[in-house]
Amino acid sequence: MQKDFRADLHCHTTCSDGSDSPFALLQIAKKASLSGLSITDHDTVDAYTPELFAEAAKLGIELLPGVEISSQLDDATVHVLGYGFDLHNDLFHQFLREILSARDERNRAILKKLAAKGMLITEEELKTFAPRRTVGRPHIAELLVKKGYVSSSRDAFQLYLKESASCYVPGFKQKPQEVIAVIHKAGGKAVLAHPHFFKKQNFVKKLLDMPFDGVECYYSLLAKEMEAPWVKIAGEKNLIATGGSDYHGVLKPQIPLGCSWVGRETFEALLSCAK
Ligand code: AMP
Ligand code: FE
Ligand code: FE
Ligand code: ZN
């Protein structure tokens, strides 16, 4: 039984930019025969209620506290995954609150840029459209589609919202080092998310010189040969090699939950500090 243990350590719910509720996600995890799961919503841990832990236990799924925190280094957004932290740590919650209020400010700035181009979305409209804890570019993209300003969410990113596009606003003030420190103070492990997103080797080197505990090697539908270099780096640097699907539900319909996963040993290494 043990040898069949598979845990998906990267997925999103309706607390951020996923389309399934945390409870629905547990059902999907059960159908995918996953034994472990970490929900890693952007900048929030709202999914982790006592009721969710109880439901997971009922379904025989081990739930590992997780989060994907946004940060900024040079001109790039860097996602830091946190695992196994204390869900009741005050400093951690205060840090997330600050990020969410910076997000509000950033969303306002994006809406202003869009308005200057004749695409009018009010803050109220965005709030009503996306009544979630973490609101960001994916929700603005969907609303642009709904209001007929663009024909697809992909177009919204390509034309206006991606880094380098005309309505992009950076907006995250915290550096990856600060995020790592807060995760550590809350007793958790910090992992560099999807490092293959970065094209500049020097940039990755700079990141990997930071006190990360792990690096996300097994990612979504990434080909095996693309994963191999990261597994090698993890081995050389004594980092935990993590993995997960980055499931978002209908937002990225081609990506099924459980398409990337880790085994029992990795799961236990991240779980050690939780509860
Ligand atoms: P935000 O945190 O508000 O900057 O939004 C980042 C999220 O937007 C990512 O986690 C993805 O889910 C999504 N995203 C980023 N870039 C793109 C893109 N080019 N196309 C579609 N979705 C994207
Ligand atoms: Fe996302
Ligand atoms: Fe990410
Ligand atoms: Zn993600």
Short mmCIF file of N, CA and C in Angstrom, two decimals, residues 33-192:
data_model
loop_
_atom_site.label_atom_id
_atom_site.label_comp_id
_atom_site.label_asym_id
_atom_site.label_seq_id
_atom_site.Cartn_x
_atom_site.Cartn_y
_atom_site.Cartn_z
N SER A 33 -6.93 8.98 -6.93
CA SER A 33 -6.20 8.04 -6.05
C SER A 33 -4.98 8.64 -5.39
N LEU A 34 -5.06 9.92 -5.05
CA LEU A 34 -3.94 10.55 -4.33
C LEU A 34 -4.07 10.23 -2.85
N SER A 35 -2.93 10.01 -2.19
CA SER A 35 -2.93 9.76 -0.75
C SER A 35 -2.61 11.01 0.04
N GLY A 36 -1.96 11.97 -0.62
CA GLY A 36 -1.58 13.21 0.05
C GLY A 36 -1.85 14.40 -0.85
N LEU A 37 -2.09 15.55 -0.22
CA LEU A 37 -2.38 16.75 -0.99
C LEU A 37 -1.91 17.98 -0.22
N SER A 38 -1.34 18.94 -0.96
CA SER A 38 -1.12 20.25 -0.37
C SER A 38 -1.76 21.27 -1.28
N ILE A 39 -2.69 22.03 -0.72
CA ILE A 39 -3.35 23.11 -1.46
C ILE A 39 -2.46 24.34 -1.32
N THR A 40 -2.04 24.90 -2.44
CA THR A 40 -1.08 26.01 -2.39
C THR A 40 -1.67 27.24 -3.07
N ASP A 41 -2.71 27.79 -2.47
CA ASP A 41 -3.31 28.99 -3.06
C ASP A 41 -2.33 30.15 -3.01
N HIS A 42 -2.51 31.09 -3.95
CA HIS A 42 -1.67 32.28 -3.97
C HIS A 42 -1.96 33.16 -2.75
N ASP A 43 -0.96 33.35 -1.91
CA ASP A 43 -0.99 34.34 -0.82
C ASP A 43 -2.12 34.18 0.21
N THR A 44 -2.69 32.99 0.32
CA THR A 44 -3.70 32.76 1.36
C THR A 44 -3.70 31.30 1.81
N VAL A 45 -4.08 31.11 3.09
CA VAL A 45 -4.23 29.74 3.61
C VAL A 45 -5.68 29.52 4.05
N ASP A 46 -6.57 30.31 3.49
CA ASP A 46 -8.00 30.23 3.87
C ASP A 46 -8.61 28.85 3.67
N ALA A 47 -8.05 28.08 2.75
CA ALA A 47 -8.62 26.75 2.46
C ALA A 47 -8.55 25.85 3.70
N TYR A 48 -7.53 26.09 4.55
CA TYR A 48 -7.24 25.15 5.64
C TYR A 48 -8.10 25.36 6.88
N THR A 49 -9.36 24.95 6.79
CA THR A 49 -10.26 25.02 7.94
C THR A 49 -10.24 23.67 8.65
N PRO A 50 -10.63 23.65 9.93
CA PRO A 50 -10.73 22.36 10.63
C PRO A 50 -11.67 21.40 9.89
N GLU A 51 -12.72 21.95 9.28
CA GLU A 51 -13.68 21.11 8.55
C GLU A 51 -13.01 20.42 7.36
N LEU A 52 -12.08 21.13 6.71
CA LEU A 52 -11.40 20.53 5.56
C LEU A 52 -10.48 19.39 6.00
N PHE A 53 -9.78 19.61 7.13
CA PHE A 53 -8.93 18.54 7.65
C PHE A 53 -9.77 17.31 8.02
N ALA A 54 -10.97 17.57 8.60
CA ALA A 54 -11.85 16.46 9.00
C ALA A 54 -12.32 15.70 7.76
N GLU A 55 -12.69 16.42 6.72
CA GLU A 55 -13.16 15.79 5.48
C GLU A 55 -12.04 14.98 4.82
N ALA A 56 -10.82 15.55 4.84
CA ALA A 56 -9.67 14.85 4.26
C ALA A 56 -9.44 13.53 5.00
N ALA A 57 -9.51 13.60 6.33
CA ALA A 57 -9.29 12.38 7.14
C ALA A 57 -10.35 11.33 6.79
N LYS A 58 -11.59 11.80 6.61
CA LYS A 58 -12.68 10.88 6.27
C LYS A 58 -12.41 10.17 4.94
N LEU A 59 -11.82 10.92 4.02
CA LEU A 59 -11.54 10.37 2.68
C LEU A 59 -10.22 9.61 2.64
N GLY A 60 -9.47 9.64 3.73
CA GLY A 60 -8.17 8.96 3.76
C GLY A 60 -7.09 9.70 2.99
N ILE A 61 -7.22 11.03 2.96
CA ILE A 61 -6.20 11.85 2.28
C ILE A 61 -5.45 12.67 3.33
N GLU A 62 -4.11 12.60 3.29
CA GLU A 62 -3.32 13.41 4.22
C GLU A 62 -3.16 14.82 3.64
N LEU A 63 -3.50 15.80 4.47
CA LEU A 63 -3.47 17.19 4.01
C LEU A 63 -2.27 17.90 4.63
N LEU A 64 -1.43 18.48 3.78
CA LEU A 64 -0.23 19.17 4.24
C LEU A 64 -0.43 20.68 4.06
N PRO A 65 -0.33 21.48 5.13
CA PRO A 65 -0.47 22.94 4.96
C PRO A 65 0.49 23.46 3.90
N GLY A 66 -0.04 24.27 2.99
CA GLY A 66 0.78 24.82 1.92
C GLY A 66 0.30 26.18 1.46
N VAL A 67 1.16 26.88 0.74
CA VAL A 67 0.82 28.20 0.21
C VAL A 67 1.81 28.52 -0.91
N GLU A 68 1.41 29.38 -1.85
CA GLU A 68 2.34 29.86 -2.89
C GLU A 68 2.39 31.38 -2.77
N ILE A 69 3.51 31.87 -2.28
CA ILE A 69 3.61 33.30 -1.96
C ILE A 69 4.35 34.05 -3.08
N SER A 70 3.75 35.20 -3.47
CA SER A 70 4.33 36.02 -4.54
C SER A 70 5.44 36.90 -3.96
N SER A 71 6.52 37.05 -4.73
CA SER A 71 7.57 37.99 -4.32
C SER A 71 8.20 38.57 -5.57
N GLN A 72 9.07 39.53 -5.35
CA GLN A 72 9.66 40.25 -6.47
C GLN A 72 11.17 40.27 -6.32
N LEU A 73 11.88 39.90 -7.38
CA LEU A 73 13.34 40.03 -7.39
C LEU A 73 13.74 40.62 -8.74
N ASP A 74 14.48 41.73 -8.69
CA ASP A 74 14.80 42.48 -9.91
C ASP A 74 13.49 42.75 -10.65
N ASP A 75 13.38 42.34 -11.92
CA ASP A 75 12.16 42.65 -12.66
C ASP A 75 11.17 41.49 -12.67
N ALA A 76 11.49 40.43 -11.95
CA ALA A 76 10.66 39.23 -12.09
C ALA A 76 9.85 38.90 -10.84
N THR A 77 8.68 38.29 -11.07
CA THR A 77 7.89 37.76 -9.96
C THR A 77 8.43 36.36 -9.66
N VAL A 78 8.66 36.10 -8.37
CA VAL A 78 9.16 34.79 -7.96
C VAL A 78 8.13 34.17 -7.02
N HIS A 79 7.68 32.97 -7.33
CA HIS A 79 6.73 32.27 -6.46
C HIS A 79 7.48 31.35 -5.51
N VAL A 80 7.20 31.54 -4.23
CA VAL A 80 7.83 30.71 -3.20
C VAL A 80 6.74 29.84 -2.57
N LEU A 81 6.94 28.53 -2.61
CA LEU A 81 5.99 27.61 -1.99
C LEU A 81 6.40 27.41 -0.53
N GLY A 82 5.42 27.43 0.35
CA GLY A 82 5.68 27.15 1.76
C GLY A 82 4.92 25.89 2.15
N TYR A 83 5.56 25.03 2.95
CA TYR A 83 4.91 23.77 3.37
C TYR A 83 5.13 23.52 4.86
N GLY A 84 4.14 22.89 5.46
CA GLY A 84 4.33 22.36 6.81
C GLY A 84 4.48 23.41 7.90
N PHE A 85 4.09 24.65 7.63
CA PHE A 85 4.19 25.72 8.63
C PHE A 85 3.02 25.61 9.61
N ASP A 86 3.16 26.38 10.70
CA ASP A 86 2.10 26.43 11.71
C ASP A 86 1.00 27.35 11.18
N LEU A 87 -0.18 26.78 10.99
CA LEU A 87 -1.29 27.54 10.41
C LEU A 87 -1.80 28.64 11.34
N HIS A 88 -1.33 28.64 12.58
CA HIS A 88 -1.81 29.65 13.54
C HIS A 88 -0.75 30.68 13.88
N ASN A 89 0.32 30.72 13.10
CA ASN A 89 1.40 31.67 13.38
C ASN A 89 0.96 33.11 13.02
N ASP A 90 0.98 34.00 14.02
CA ASP A 90 0.49 35.38 13.84
C ASP A 90 1.31 36.17 12.82
N LEU A 91 2.63 36.04 12.92
CA LEU A 91 3.52 36.78 12.02
C LEU A 91 3.23 36.40 10.56
N PHE A 92 3.03 35.12 10.36
CA PHE A 92 2.74 34.58 9.03
C PHE A 92 1.44 35.20 8.48
N HIS A 93 0.39 35.23 9.33
CA HIS A 93 -0.90 35.79 8.90
C HIS A 93 -0.80 37.29 8.62
N GLN A 94 -0.02 37.99 9.45
CA GLN A 94 0.17 39.42 9.25
C GLN A 94 0.86 39.67 7.90
N PHE A 95 1.86 38.85 7.61
CA PHE A 95 2.61 38.95 6.35
C PHE A 95 1.67 38.75 5.15
N LEU A 96 0.81 37.74 5.23
CA LEU A 96 -0.13 37.48 4.13
C LEU A 96 -1.12 38.63 3.98
N ARG A 97 -1.56 39.19 5.11
CA ARG A 97 -2.50 40.33 5.04
C ARG A 97 -1.86 41.50 4.31
N GLU A 98 -0.58 41.74 4.58
CA GLU A 98 0.12 42.85 3.91
C GLU A 98 0.21 42.60 2.40
N ILE A 99 0.47 41.37 2.03
CA ILE A 99 0.55 41.05 0.60
C ILE A 99 -0.81 41.27 -0.06
N LEU A 100 -1.87 40.86 0.62
CA LEU A 100 -3.21 41.01 0.03
C LEU A 100 -3.58 42.48 -0.10
N SER A 101 -3.14 43.31 0.84
CA SER A 101 -3.50 44.73 0.68
C SER A 101 -2.65 45.36 -0.43
N ALA A 102 -1.41 44.90 -0.61
CA ALA A 102 -0.61 45.36 -1.75
C ALA A 102 -1.26 44.91 -3.06
N ARG A 103 -1.88 43.72 -3.04
CA ARG A 103 -2.59 43.23 -4.22
C ARG A 103 -3.75 44.15 -4.59
N ASP A 104 -4.50 44.61 -3.58
CA ASP A 104 -5.63 45.52 -3.83
C ASP A 104 -5.13 46.76 -4.56
N GLU A 105 -4.03 47.29 -4.04
CA GLU A 105 -3.43 48.49 -4.63
C GLU A 105 -3.01 48.22 -6.08
N ARG A 106 -2.39 47.07 -6.28
CA ARG A 106 -1.91 46.71 -7.62
C ARG A 106 -3.09 46.51 -8.57
N ASN A 107 -4.15 45.83 -8.10
CA ASN A 107 -5.32 45.63 -8.96
C ASN A 107 -5.90 46.98 -9.39
N ARG A 108 -5.95 47.93 -8.43
CA ARG A 108 -6.46 49.27 -8.75
C ARG A 108 -5.62 49.90 -9.85
N ALA A 109 -4.30 49.76 -9.75
CA ALA A 109 -3.39 50.35 -10.74
C ALA A 109 -3.59 49.70 -12.11
N ILE A 110 -3.83 48.39 -12.12
CA ILE A 110 -4.06 47.69 -13.40
C ILE A 110 -5.37 48.20 -14.03
N LEU A 111 -6.42 48.31 -13.20
CA LEU A 111 -7.72 48.77 -13.71
C LEU A 111 -7.61 50.18 -14.28
N LYS A 112 -6.76 51.01 -13.65
CA LYS A 112 -6.56 52.38 -14.12
C LYS A 112 -5.91 52.37 -15.52
N LYS A 113 -4.92 51.49 -15.68
CA LYS A 113 -4.25 51.40 -16.98
C LYS A 113 -5.21 50.90 -18.06
N LEU A 114 -6.05 49.93 -17.68
CA LEU A 114 -7.03 49.40 -18.65
C LEU A 114 -8.03 50.48 -19.02
N ALA A 115 -8.47 51.26 -18.01
CA ALA A 115 -9.45 52.32 -18.26
C ALA A 115 -8.90 53.36 -19.23
N ALA A 116 -7.60 53.64 -19.08
CA ALA A 116 -6.97 54.61 -19.98
C ALA A 116 -7.01 54.13 -21.43
N LYS A 117 -7.18 52.83 -21.61
CA LYS A 117 -7.28 52.26 -22.96
C LYS A 117 -8.73 52.02 -23.36
N GLY A 118 -9.66 52.51 -22.54
CA GLY A 118 -11.08 52.40 -22.88
C GLY A 118 -11.74 51.13 -22.39
N MET A 119 -11.03 50.34 -21.58
CA MET A 119 -11.62 49.10 -21.03
C MET A 119 -12.01 49.35 -19.58
N LEU A 120 -13.27 49.62 -19.37
CA LEU A 120 -13.70 50.06 -18.04
C LEU A 120 -14.17 48.92 -17.15
N ILE A 121 -13.47 48.76 -16.04
CA ILE A 121 -13.87 47.80 -15.01
C ILE A 121 -13.75 48.54 -13.68
N THR A 122 -14.81 48.57 -12.90
CA THR A 122 -14.70 49.25 -11.60
C THR A 122 -14.20 48.25 -10.56
N GLU A 123 -13.69 48.80 -9.45
CA GLU A 123 -13.22 47.94 -8.35
C GLU A 123 -14.37 47.09 -7.84
N GLU A 124 -15.55 47.72 -7.75
CA GLU A 124 -16.75 47.02 -7.27
C GLU A 124 -17.07 45.82 -8.16
N GLU A 125 -17.00 46.05 -9.47
CA GLU A 125 -17.28 44.97 -10.44
C GLU A 125 -16.32 43.81 -10.23
N LEU A 126 -15.04 44.14 -10.04
CA LEU A 126 -14.04 43.08 -9.85
C LEU A 126 -14.32 42.31 -8.55
N LYS A 127 -14.68 43.04 -7.51
CA LYS A 127 -14.98 42.43 -6.22
C LYS A 127 -16.18 41.48 -6.33
N THR A 128 -17.21 41.95 -7.04
CA THR A 128 -18.43 41.14 -7.19
C THR A 128 -18.15 39.93 -8.07
N PHE A 129 -17.35 40.15 -9.11
CA PHE A 129 -17.03 39.06 -10.05
C PHE A 129 -16.15 37.99 -9.39
N ALA A 130 -15.23 38.43 -8.54
CA ALA A 130 -14.29 37.48 -7.91
C ALA A 130 -14.33 37.67 -6.39
N PRO A 131 -15.37 37.14 -5.74
CA PRO A 131 -15.46 37.30 -4.28
C PRO A 131 -14.55 36.30 -3.58
N ARG A 132 -13.26 36.49 -3.74
CA ARG A 132 -12.26 35.54 -3.23
C ARG A 132 -11.31 36.24 -2.31
N ARG A 133 -10.53 35.47 -1.58
CA ARG A 133 -9.53 36.07 -0.72
C ARG A 133 -8.44 36.73 -1.58
N THR A 134 -7.90 35.96 -2.51
CA THR A 134 -6.82 36.48 -3.34
C THR A 134 -7.35 36.78 -4.74
N VAL A 135 -7.31 38.06 -5.10
CA VAL A 135 -7.78 38.47 -6.43
C VAL A 135 -6.58 39.00 -7.20
N GLY A 136 -6.47 38.61 -8.47
CA GLY A 136 -5.32 39.05 -9.25
C GLY A 136 -5.59 39.07 -10.74
N ARG A 137 -4.52 38.98 -11.49
CA ARG A 137 -4.63 39.12 -12.94
C ARG A 137 -5.55 38.09 -13.59
N PRO A 138 -5.58 36.81 -13.14
CA PRO A 138 -6.48 35.86 -13.82
C PRO A 138 -7.94 36.30 -13.75
N HIS A 139 -8.34 36.94 -12.62
CA HIS A 139 -9.73 37.37 -12.48
C HIS A 139 -10.00 38.58 -13.36
N ILE A 140 -9.02 39.48 -13.45
CA ILE A 140 -9.18 40.65 -14.32
C ILE A 140 -9.28 40.17 -15.77
N ALA A 141 -8.47 39.17 -16.12
CA ALA A 141 -8.50 38.61 -17.48
C ALA A 141 -9.89 38.05 -17.81
N GLU A 142 -10.45 37.29 -16.88
CA GLU A 142 -11.78 36.69 -17.09
C GLU A 142 -12.84 37.77 -17.27
N LEU A 143 -12.72 38.82 -16.48
CA LEU A 143 -13.70 39.90 -16.54
C LEU A 143 -13.58 40.67 -17.86
N LEU A 144 -12.37 40.81 -18.34
CA LEU A 144 -12.17 41.46 -19.66
C LEU A 144 -12.88 40.66 -20.75
N VAL A 145 -12.84 39.32 -20.60
CA VAL A 145 -13.52 38.45 -21.57
C VAL A 145 -15.03 38.64 -21.43
N LYS A 146 -15.50 38.57 -20.17
CA LYS A 146 -16.95 38.66 -19.90
C LYS A 146 -17.53 39.97 -20.45
N LYS A 147 -16.75 41.05 -20.34
CA LYS A 147 -17.25 42.35 -20.79
C LYS A 147 -17.00 42.58 -22.28
N GLY A 148 -16.42 41.58 -22.93
CA GLY A 148 -16.27 41.66 -24.38
C GLY A 148 -15.10 42.50 -24.87
N TYR A 149 -14.17 42.84 -23.97
CA TYR A 149 -13.01 43.64 -24.40
C TYR A 149 -11.95 42.78 -25.09
N VAL A 150 -11.90 41.50 -24.75
CA VAL A 150 -10.99 40.56 -25.42
C VAL A 150 -11.74 39.26 -25.63
N SER A 151 -11.22 38.39 -26.52
CA SER A 151 -11.99 37.19 -26.82
C SER A 151 -11.60 35.99 -25.96
N SER A 152 -10.45 36.07 -25.28
CA SER A 152 -10.08 34.97 -24.39
C SER A 152 -9.16 35.49 -23.29
N SER A 153 -9.09 34.69 -22.22
CA SER A 153 -8.24 35.04 -21.11
C SER A 153 -6.76 35.06 -21.57
N ARG A 154 -6.45 34.15 -22.47
CA ARG A 154 -5.10 34.08 -23.02
C ARG A 154 -4.75 35.41 -23.71
N ASP A 155 -5.70 35.90 -24.52
CA ASP A 155 -5.50 37.19 -25.20
C ASP A 155 -5.32 38.32 -24.19
N ALA A 156 -6.11 38.27 -23.11
CA ALA A 156 -6.02 39.32 -22.09
C ALA A 156 -4.59 39.39 -21.56
N PHE A 157 -4.00 38.21 -21.28
CA PHE A 157 -2.62 38.19 -20.78
C PHE A 157 -1.65 38.65 -21.87
N GLN A 158 -1.81 38.07 -23.06
CA GLN A 158 -0.87 38.39 -24.15
C GLN A 158 -0.88 39.87 -24.49
N LEU A 159 -2.09 40.44 -24.58
CA LEU A 159 -2.21 41.82 -25.06
C LEU A 159 -1.97 42.85 -23.97
N TYR A 160 -2.39 42.53 -22.73
CA TYR A 160 -2.36 43.59 -21.71
C TYR A 160 -1.71 43.23 -20.37
N LEU A 161 -1.83 41.98 -19.93
CA LEU A 161 -1.52 41.70 -18.52
C LEU A 161 -0.19 41.02 -18.22
N LYS A 162 0.40 40.37 -19.22
CA LYS A 162 1.66 39.66 -18.92
C LYS A 162 2.78 40.67 -18.64
N GLU A 163 3.84 40.20 -17.96
CA GLU A 163 4.99 41.07 -17.67
C GLU A 163 5.44 41.61 -19.02
N SER A 164 5.75 42.85 -19.14
CA SER A 164 6.16 43.47 -20.42
C SER A 164 4.97 43.97 -21.24
N ALA A 165 3.74 43.58 -20.93
CA ALA A 165 2.57 44.11 -21.67
C ALA A 165 2.18 45.48 -21.10
N SER A 166 1.33 46.19 -21.87
CA SER A 166 1.10 47.61 -21.57
C SER A 166 0.38 47.89 -20.25
N CYS A 167 -0.43 46.98 -19.76
CA CYS A 167 -1.17 47.26 -18.52
C CYS A 167 -0.62 46.47 -17.34
N TYR A 168 0.60 45.94 -17.49
CA TYR A 168 1.22 45.19 -16.39
C TYR A 168 1.67 46.14 -15.29
N VAL A 169 1.45 45.73 -14.07
CA VAL A 169 1.94 46.50 -12.92
C VAL A 169 2.67 45.51 -12.01
N PRO A 170 3.92 45.77 -11.62
CA PRO A 170 4.65 44.79 -10.79
C PRO A 170 3.99 44.59 -9.41
N GLY A 171 4.14 45.50 -8.49
CA GLY A 171 3.30 45.49 -7.28
C GLY A 171 3.68 44.64 -6.08
N PHE A 172 4.54 43.64 -6.20
CA PHE A 172 4.89 42.89 -4.99
C PHE A 172 6.18 43.47 -4.43
N LYS A 173 6.14 43.87 -3.17
CA LYS A 173 7.31 44.55 -2.60
C LYS A 173 8.25 43.58 -1.91
N GLN A 174 7.70 42.48 -1.39
CA GLN A 174 8.53 41.56 -0.60
C GLN A 174 9.47 40.76 -1.50
N LYS A 175 10.69 40.59 -0.99
CA LYS A 175 11.71 39.84 -1.72
C LYS A 175 11.60 38.35 -1.35
N PRO A 176 12.10 37.46 -2.22
CA PRO A 176 12.04 36.03 -1.89
C PRO A 176 12.68 35.72 -0.53
N GLN A 177 13.79 36.42 -0.20
CA GLN A 177 14.46 36.17 1.08
C GLN A 177 13.53 36.42 2.26
N GLU A 178 12.72 37.49 2.14
CA GLU A 178 11.78 37.82 3.23
C GLU A 178 10.72 36.73 3.35
N VAL A 179 10.25 36.24 2.20
CA VAL A 179 9.23 35.20 2.22
C VAL A 179 9.80 33.93 2.87
N ILE A 180 11.01 33.57 2.47
CA ILE A 180 11.66 32.38 3.05
C ILE A 180 11.76 32.54 4.57
N ALA A 181 12.18 33.73 5.02
CA ALA A 181 12.37 33.96 6.46
C ALA A 181 11.05 33.81 7.22
N VAL A 182 9.97 34.35 6.65
CA VAL A 182 8.67 34.26 7.34
C VAL A 182 8.20 32.80 7.41
N ILE A 183 8.38 32.07 6.32
CA ILE A 183 7.99 30.64 6.31
C ILE A 183 8.79 29.89 7.38
N HIS A 184 10.08 30.19 7.46
CA HIS A 184 10.92 29.52 8.47
C HIS A 184 10.48 29.88 9.88
N LYS A 185 10.15 31.16 10.08
CA LYS A 185 9.71 31.58 11.43
C LYS A 185 8.41 30.89 11.82
N ALA A 186 7.60 30.53 10.82
CA ALA A 186 6.34 29.82 11.10
C ALA A 186 6.58 28.30 11.15
N GLY A 187 7.84 27.90 11.12
CA GLY A 187 8.17 26.48 11.28
C GLY A 187 8.06 25.65 10.01
N GLY A 188 7.97 26.33 8.85
CA GLY A 188 7.76 25.59 7.60
C GLY A 188 8.99 25.47 6.74
N LYS A 189 8.81 24.82 5.59
CA LYS A 189 9.89 24.65 4.61
C LYS A 189 9.57 25.53 3.38
N ALA A 190 10.61 26.19 2.85
CA ALA A 190 10.43 27.07 1.70
C ALA A 190 11.00 26.42 0.44
N VAL A 191 10.20 26.46 -0.62
CA VAL A 191 10.56 25.77 -1.87
C VAL A 191 10.44 26.75 -3.05
N LEU A 192 11.45 26.75 -3.90
CA LEU A 192 11.39 27.59 -5.10
C LEU A 192 10.44 26.93 -6.12
#
